[in-house]
Tab-separated table of N, CA and C in Angstrom:
chain	number	residue	atom	x	y	z
A	1	UNK	N	91.062	117.152	140.563
A	1	UNK	CA	91.202	115.698	140.163
A	1	UNK	C	90.087	115.422	139.334
A	2	UNK	N	88.835	115.757	139.492
A	2	UNK	CA	87.812	115.454	138.282
A	2	UNK	C	88.124	116.223	137.192
A	3	UNK	N	88.659	117.424	137.195
A	3	UNK	CA	89.035	118.221	136.064
A	3	UNK	C	89.947	117.545	135.067
A	4	UNK	N	91.336	116.989	135.920
A	4	UNK	CA	92.240	116.367	135.275
A	4	UNK	C	91.722	115.074	134.499
A	5	UNK	N	90.804	114.277	135.147
A	5	UNK	CA	90.300	113.162	134.709
A	5	UNK	C	89.603	113.380	133.349
A	6	UNK	N	88.764	114.446	133.480
A	6	UNK	CA	87.952	114.962	132.288
A	6	UNK	C	88.897	115.355	130.891
A	7	UNK	N	89.957	116.046	131.540
A	7	UNK	CA	91.157	116.515	130.331
A	7	UNK	C	91.623	115.072	129.707
A	8	UNK	N	91.867	114.157	130.632
A	8	UNK	CA	92.520	112.963	129.932
A	8	UNK	C	91.658	112.325	129.003
A	9	UNK	N	90.530	112.446	129.488
A	9	UNK	CA	89.577	111.743	128.330
A	9	UNK	C	89.232	112.592	127.166
A	10	UNK	N	89.102	113.764	127.304
A	10	UNK	CA	89.072	114.572	125.941
A	10	UNK	C	90.100	114.405	125.236
A	11	UNK	N	91.293	114.120	125.631
A	11	UNK	CA	92.330	113.933	124.644
A	11	UNK	C	93.025	112.697	124.347
A	12	UNK	N	92.124	111.728	124.925
A	12	UNK	CA	92.298	110.188	124.805
A	12	UNK	C	92.384	109.693	123.247
A	13	UNK	N	93.288	109.059	122.636
A	13	UNK	CA	93.436	108.618	121.332
A	13	UNK	C	92.209	107.814	120.885
A	14	UNK	N	91.465	108.106	119.960
A	14	UNK	CA	90.552	107.161	119.377
A	14	UNK	C	90.929	106.421	118.094
A	15	UNK	N	90.534	105.287	118.003
A	15	UNK	CA	90.897	104.223	116.844
A	15	UNK	C	89.993	103.731	116.325
A	16	UNK	N	89.978	103.078	115.052
A	16	UNK	CA	89.290	102.175	114.505
A	16	UNK	C	89.559	100.803	114.491
A	17	UNK	N	88.622	99.637	114.660
A	17	UNK	CA	88.755	98.284	114.644
A	17	UNK	C	87.878	97.963	113.423
A	18	UNK	N	88.440	97.208	112.573
A	18	UNK	CA	87.662	96.780	111.358
A	18	UNK	C	88.165	95.249	111.066
A	19	UNK	N	87.355	94.770	110.185
A	19	UNK	CA	87.625	93.435	109.660
A	19	UNK	C	86.804	92.908	108.560
A	20	UNK	N	86.683	91.740	108.386
A	20	UNK	CA	85.963	91.118	107.000
A	20	UNK	C	85.421	89.520	107.498
A	21	UNK	N	84.151	89.399	107.635
A	21	UNK	CA	83.846	88.224	108.083
A	21	UNK	C	83.602	87.180	107.057
A	22	UNK	N	84.282	86.107	107.212
A	22	UNK	CA	84.379	85.136	105.916
A	22	UNK	C	83.921	83.627	106.509
A	23	UNK	N	83.295	82.803	105.694
A	23	UNK	CA	83.129	81.396	106.066
A	23	UNK	C	84.281	80.434	105.728
A	24	UNK	N	84.072	79.299	105.849
A	24	UNK	CA	85.045	78.295	105.814
A	24	UNK	C	85.425	78.380	104.177
A	25	UNK	N	84.908	78.778	103.355
A	25	UNK	CA	85.186	78.766	101.860
A	25	UNK	C	85.638	80.052	101.285
A	26	UNK	N	85.859	80.826	102.400
A	26	UNK	CA	86.229	82.232	102.252
A	26	UNK	C	85.370	83.291	101.413
A	27	UNK	N	84.067	82.793	101.490
A	27	UNK	CA	82.931	83.779	101.173
A	27	UNK	C	82.543	84.685	102.172
A	28	UNK	N	82.459	85.961	101.825
A	28	UNK	CA	82.067	86.825	102.864
A	28	UNK	C	80.501	86.688	103.214
A	29	UNK	N	80.465	87.041	104.445
A	29	UNK	CA	78.896	86.797	105.160
A	29	UNK	C	78.405	88.193	105.415
A	30	UNK	N	77.096	88.524	104.844
A	30	UNK	CA	76.583	89.560	105.198
A	30	UNK	C	75.564	89.405	106.363
A	31	UNK	N	75.181	90.278	107.041
A	31	UNK	CA	74.176	90.514	108.182
A	31	UNK	C	74.727	89.698	109.393
A	32	UNK	N	75.978	89.630	109.627
A	32	UNK	CA	76.515	89.102	111.054
A	32	UNK	C	76.281	90.305	112.169
A	33	UNK	N	75.886	90.046	113.390
A	33	UNK	CA	76.054	90.955	114.183
A	33	UNK	C	77.369	90.885	114.940
A	34	UNK	N	78.115	92.100	114.888
A	34	UNK	CA	79.342	92.108	115.570
A	34	UNK	C	79.259	93.080	116.573
A	35	UNK	N	79.688	92.511	117.949
A	35	UNK	CA	79.339	93.565	119.353
A	35	UNK	C	80.709	93.479	119.567
A	36	UNK	N	81.108	94.865	119.991
A	36	UNK	CA	82.319	95.233	120.687
A	36	UNK	C	82.175	95.327	122.170
A	37	UNK	N	82.959	94.570	122.876
A	37	UNK	CA	82.457	94.579	124.416
A	37	UNK	C	83.819	94.715	125.103
A	38	UNK	N	83.815	95.185	126.329
A	38	UNK	CA	85.235	95.292	127.136
A	38	UNK	C	85.400	93.667	127.541
A	39	UNK	N	86.538	93.520	128.226
A	39	UNK	CA	86.998	92.184	128.654
A	39	UNK	C	85.876	91.481	129.640
A	40	UNK	N	85.327	92.617	130.413
A	40	UNK	CA	84.274	92.108	131.400
A	40	UNK	C	82.877	92.166	130.673
A	41	UNK	N	82.712	92.068	129.495
A	41	UNK	CA	81.413	91.989	128.686
A	41	UNK	C	80.731	93.040	128.887
A	42	UNK	N	81.026	94.213	128.938
A	42	UNK	CA	80.160	95.616	128.956
A	42	UNK	C	80.207	95.724	127.666
A	43	UNK	N	79.101	96.118	126.878
A	43	UNK	CA	78.514	96.735	125.659
A	43	UNK	C	79.320	98.162	125.457
A	44	UNK	N	80.059	97.993	124.171
A	44	UNK	CA	80.690	99.264	123.833
A	44	UNK	C	79.762	99.804	122.644
A	45	UNK	N	79.806	98.779	121.586
A	45	UNK	CA	79.117	99.305	120.265
A	45	UNK	C	78.583	98.071	119.730
A	46	UNK	N	77.869	98.100	118.648
A	46	UNK	CA	77.355	96.930	117.893
A	46	UNK	C	77.202	97.374	116.425
A	47	UNK	N	77.620	96.620	115.433
A	47	UNK	CA	77.148	96.736	114.023
A	47	UNK	C	76.852	95.511	113.364
A	48	UNK	N	76.327	95.647	111.998
A	48	UNK	CA	76.072	94.520	111.269
A	48	UNK	C	76.816	94.610	110.021
A	49	UNK	N	77.352	93.403	109.590
A	49	UNK	CA	78.326	93.422	108.443
A	49	UNK	C	77.630	93.865	107.130
A	50	UNK	N	78.330	94.337	106.362
A	50	UNK	CA	77.912	94.816	105.071
A	50	UNK	C	77.641	93.435	104.084
A	51	UNK	N	77.164	93.702	102.866
A	51	UNK	CA	77.147	92.808	101.932
A	51	UNK	C	78.394	92.086	101.524
A	52	UNK	N	79.717	92.871	101.754
A	52	UNK	CA	80.973	92.256	101.674
A	52	UNK	C	81.387	91.785	102.783
A	53	UNK	N	80.689	91.672	103.921
A	53	UNK	CA	81.210	91.138	105.282
A	53	UNK	C	81.821	91.938	105.902
A	54	UNK	N	82.233	93.256	105.668
A	54	UNK	CA	82.910	94.194	106.347
A	54	UNK	C	82.166	94.731	107.541
A	55	UNK	N	82.869	95.036	108.629
A	55	UNK	CA	82.634	95.663	109.811
A	55	UNK	C	83.519	96.621	110.230
A	56	UNK	N	83.125	97.729	110.921
A	56	UNK	CA	84.129	98.841	111.338
A	56	UNK	C	83.465	99.556	112.543
A	57	UNK	N	84.284	99.582	113.506
A	57	UNK	CA	84.036	100.409	114.699
A	57	UNK	C	84.916	101.624	114.777
A	58	UNK	N	84.207	102.809	114.715
A	58	UNK	CA	84.897	104.123	114.739
A	58	UNK	C	85.110	104.815	115.911
A	59	UNK	N	86.060	105.809	116.284
A	59	UNK	CA	86.157	106.446	117.675
A	59	UNK	C	86.028	105.607	118.534
A	60	UNK	N	86.798	104.590	118.693
A	60	UNK	CA	86.857	103.656	119.928
A	60	UNK	C	88.030	104.052	120.759
A	61	UNK	N	87.957	104.159	121.800
A	61	UNK	CA	89.054	104.391	122.915
A	61	UNK	C	89.936	103.137	122.765
A	62	UNK	N	91.357	103.290	123.028
A	62	UNK	CA	92.167	102.355	123.191
A	62	UNK	C	92.044	101.439	124.313
A	63	UNK	N	92.603	100.093	124.307
A	63	UNK	CA	92.245	99.182	125.539
A	63	UNK	C	91.960	97.754	124.989
A	64	UNK	N	91.529	97.241	126.091
A	64	UNK	CA	91.260	95.639	125.684
A	64	UNK	C	89.899	95.385	125.515
A	65	UNK	N	89.535	94.446	124.694
A	65	UNK	CA	88.293	94.217	123.815
A	65	UNK	C	87.965	92.864	123.531
A	66	UNK	N	86.725	92.541	123.509
A	66	UNK	CA	86.165	91.299	122.950
A	66	UNK	C	85.162	91.541	121.899
A	67	UNK	N	85.283	90.699	120.568
A	67	UNK	CA	84.239	90.916	119.711
A	67	UNK	C	83.527	89.547	119.756
A	68	UNK	N	82.175	89.859	119.580
A	68	UNK	CA	81.176	88.818	119.632
A	68	UNK	C	80.519	88.705	118.290
A	69	UNK	N	80.770	87.496	117.485
A	69	UNK	CA	80.010	87.655	116.397
A	69	UNK	C	78.918	86.516	116.355
A	70	UNK	N	77.841	86.990	115.982
A	70	UNK	CA	76.527	85.899	115.916
A	70	UNK	C	75.558	86.227	114.587
A	71	UNK	N	75.086	85.113	114.200
A	71	UNK	CA	74.023	85.012	113.138
A	71	UNK	C	73.299	83.900	113.090
A	72	UNK	N	72.074	83.892	112.666
A	72	UNK	CA	71.259	82.749	112.254
A	72	UNK	C	72.290	81.618	111.415
A	73	UNK	N	72.288	80.528	112.165
A	73	UNK	CA	72.857	79.214	111.403
A	73	UNK	C	74.256	79.226	111.475
A	74	UNK	N	74.735	80.117	112.628
A	74	UNK	CA	76.307	79.942	112.751
A	74	UNK	C	76.392	79.807	114.419
A	75	UNK	N	77.668	79.693	114.674
A	75	UNK	CA	77.998	79.508	115.851
A	75	UNK	C	78.519	80.841	116.445
A	76	UNK	N	78.346	81.170	117.747
A	76	UNK	CA	78.776	82.473	118.318
A	76	UNK	C	80.223	82.462	118.322
A	77	UNK	N	80.711	83.247	117.772
A	77	UNK	CA	82.293	83.477	117.771
A	77	UNK	C	82.858	84.592	118.545
A	78	UNK	N	83.799	84.430	119.176
A	78	UNK	CA	84.533	85.393	120.284
A	78	UNK	C	85.984	85.520	119.805
A	79	UNK	N	86.446	86.774	119.710
A	79	UNK	CA	87.641	87.272	119.373
A	79	UNK	C	87.992	88.133	120.592
A	80	UNK	N	89.237	87.871	121.245
A	80	UNK	CA	89.764	88.717	122.245
A	80	UNK	C	90.883	89.761	121.663
A	81	UNK	N	90.877	90.923	121.871
A	81	UNK	CA	91.578	91.823	121.316
A	81	UNK	C	92.530	92.620	122.711
A	82	UNK	N	93.750	92.225	122.877
A	82	UNK	CA	94.424	92.771	123.918
A	82	UNK	C	95.450	93.852	123.675
A	83	UNK	N	95.238	95.146	124.319
A	83	UNK	CA	96.122	96.173	124.095
A	83	UNK	C	95.881	96.793	122.737
A	84	UNK	N	94.895	97.044	122.422
A	84	UNK	CA	94.621	97.930	121.232
A	84	UNK	C	95.067	99.161	121.344
A	85	UNK	N	95.701	99.502	120.692
A	85	UNK	CA	96.498	101.008	120.712
A	85	UNK	C	96.188	102.018	119.690
A	86	UNK	N	96.255	101.127	118.330
A	86	UNK	CA	96.179	102.173	117.222
A	86	UNK	C	95.149	101.394	116.317
A	87	UNK	N	94.812	102.208	115.208
A	87	UNK	CA	93.859	101.468	114.214
A	87	UNK	C	94.347	100.008	113.826
A	88	UNK	N	93.300	99.211	114.060
A	88	UNK	CA	93.334	97.790	113.876
A	88	UNK	C	92.698	97.163	112.760
A	89	UNK	N	93.110	96.659	111.645
A	89	UNK	CA	92.469	95.903	110.881
A	89	UNK	C	92.693	94.250	110.770
A	90	UNK	N	91.839	93.724	111.340
A	90	UNK	CA	91.631	92.123	111.505
A	90	UNK	C	91.803	91.519	110.274
A	91	UNK	N	91.674	91.884	109.158
A	91	UNK	CA	91.667	91.319	107.924
A	91	UNK	C	90.591	90.216	108.015
A	92	UNK	N	90.485	89.195	107.183
A	92	UNK	CA	89.538	88.274	107.268
A	92	UNK	C	89.314	87.422	108.570
A	93	UNK	N	88.041	87.597	108.983
A	93	UNK	CA	87.839	86.841	110.299
A	93	UNK	C	86.984	85.605	110.056
A	94	UNK	N	87.471	84.318	110.327
A	94	UNK	CA	86.789	82.980	110.031
A	94	UNK	C	85.566	82.887	110.885
A	95	UNK	N	84.532	82.292	110.313
A	95	UNK	CA	83.183	82.169	111.010
A	95	UNK	C	82.680	81.087	110.719
A	96	UNK	N	82.224	80.025	111.689
A	96	UNK	CA	81.911	78.571	110.996
A	96	UNK	C	80.353	78.457	111.344
A	97	UNK	N	79.848	77.727	110.300
A	97	UNK	CA	78.273	77.234	110.404
A	97	UNK	C	78.165	76.496	111.570
A	98	UNK	N	76.893	76.427	112.085
A	98	UNK	CA	76.534	75.249	113.121
A	98	UNK	C	76.368	74.060	112.455
A	99	UNK	N	76.837	72.863	113.281
A	99	UNK	CA	76.849	71.620	112.616
A	99	UNK	C	75.271	71.050	112.987
A	100	UNK	N	74.808	70.294	111.881
A	100	UNK	CA	73.497	69.800	111.825
A	100	UNK	C	73.710	68.780	112.856
A	101	UNK	N	72.431	68.612	113.843
A	101	UNK	CA	72.584	67.553	114.799
A	101	UNK	C	71.363	66.781	114.333
A	102	UNK	N	71.129	65.402	114.732
A	102	UNK	CA	69.787	64.550	114.342
A	102	UNK	C	69.330	64.381	115.893
A	103	UNK	N	68.473	65.141	116.135
A	103	UNK	CA	67.812	65.082	117.773
A	103	UNK	C	66.718	64.014	117.492
A	104	UNK	N	66.030	64.066	116.641
A	104	UNK	CA	64.709	63.297	116.470
A	104	UNK	C	65.088	62.070	115.310
A	105	UNK	N	65.193	60.758	115.637
A	105	UNK	CA	65.636	59.777	114.824
A	105	UNK	C	64.259	58.961	114.310
A	106	UNK	N	63.404	58.775	115.408
A	106	UNK	CA	62.330	58.168	115.146
A	106	UNK	C	61.059	58.652	115.802
A	107	UNK	N	59.981	58.844	115.174
A	107	UNK	CA	58.770	59.389	115.759
A	107	UNK	C	57.720	58.338	116.030
């Protein structure tokens, strides 16, 4: 049984998941942390976007995933990827700035 499971994992298809992080004005955003997690939030891999806003996860098993995007000055973003079975190019991924809040009006 164990040997069969090991053989299945050895021949499991490996894929790539990639995309480009852009802001509301379609400008690429560099240094965004992009984390690939399973649906139950287990860490799989993490990368930082390039100066062109690009990210790529190589040698990833097929399955269901969540991408978590985070960067200073931006809201944390989540993207659910269900049933990823082949190389996936997400294309431009929209990412929004945090909204400014007035917390102290008078001192």
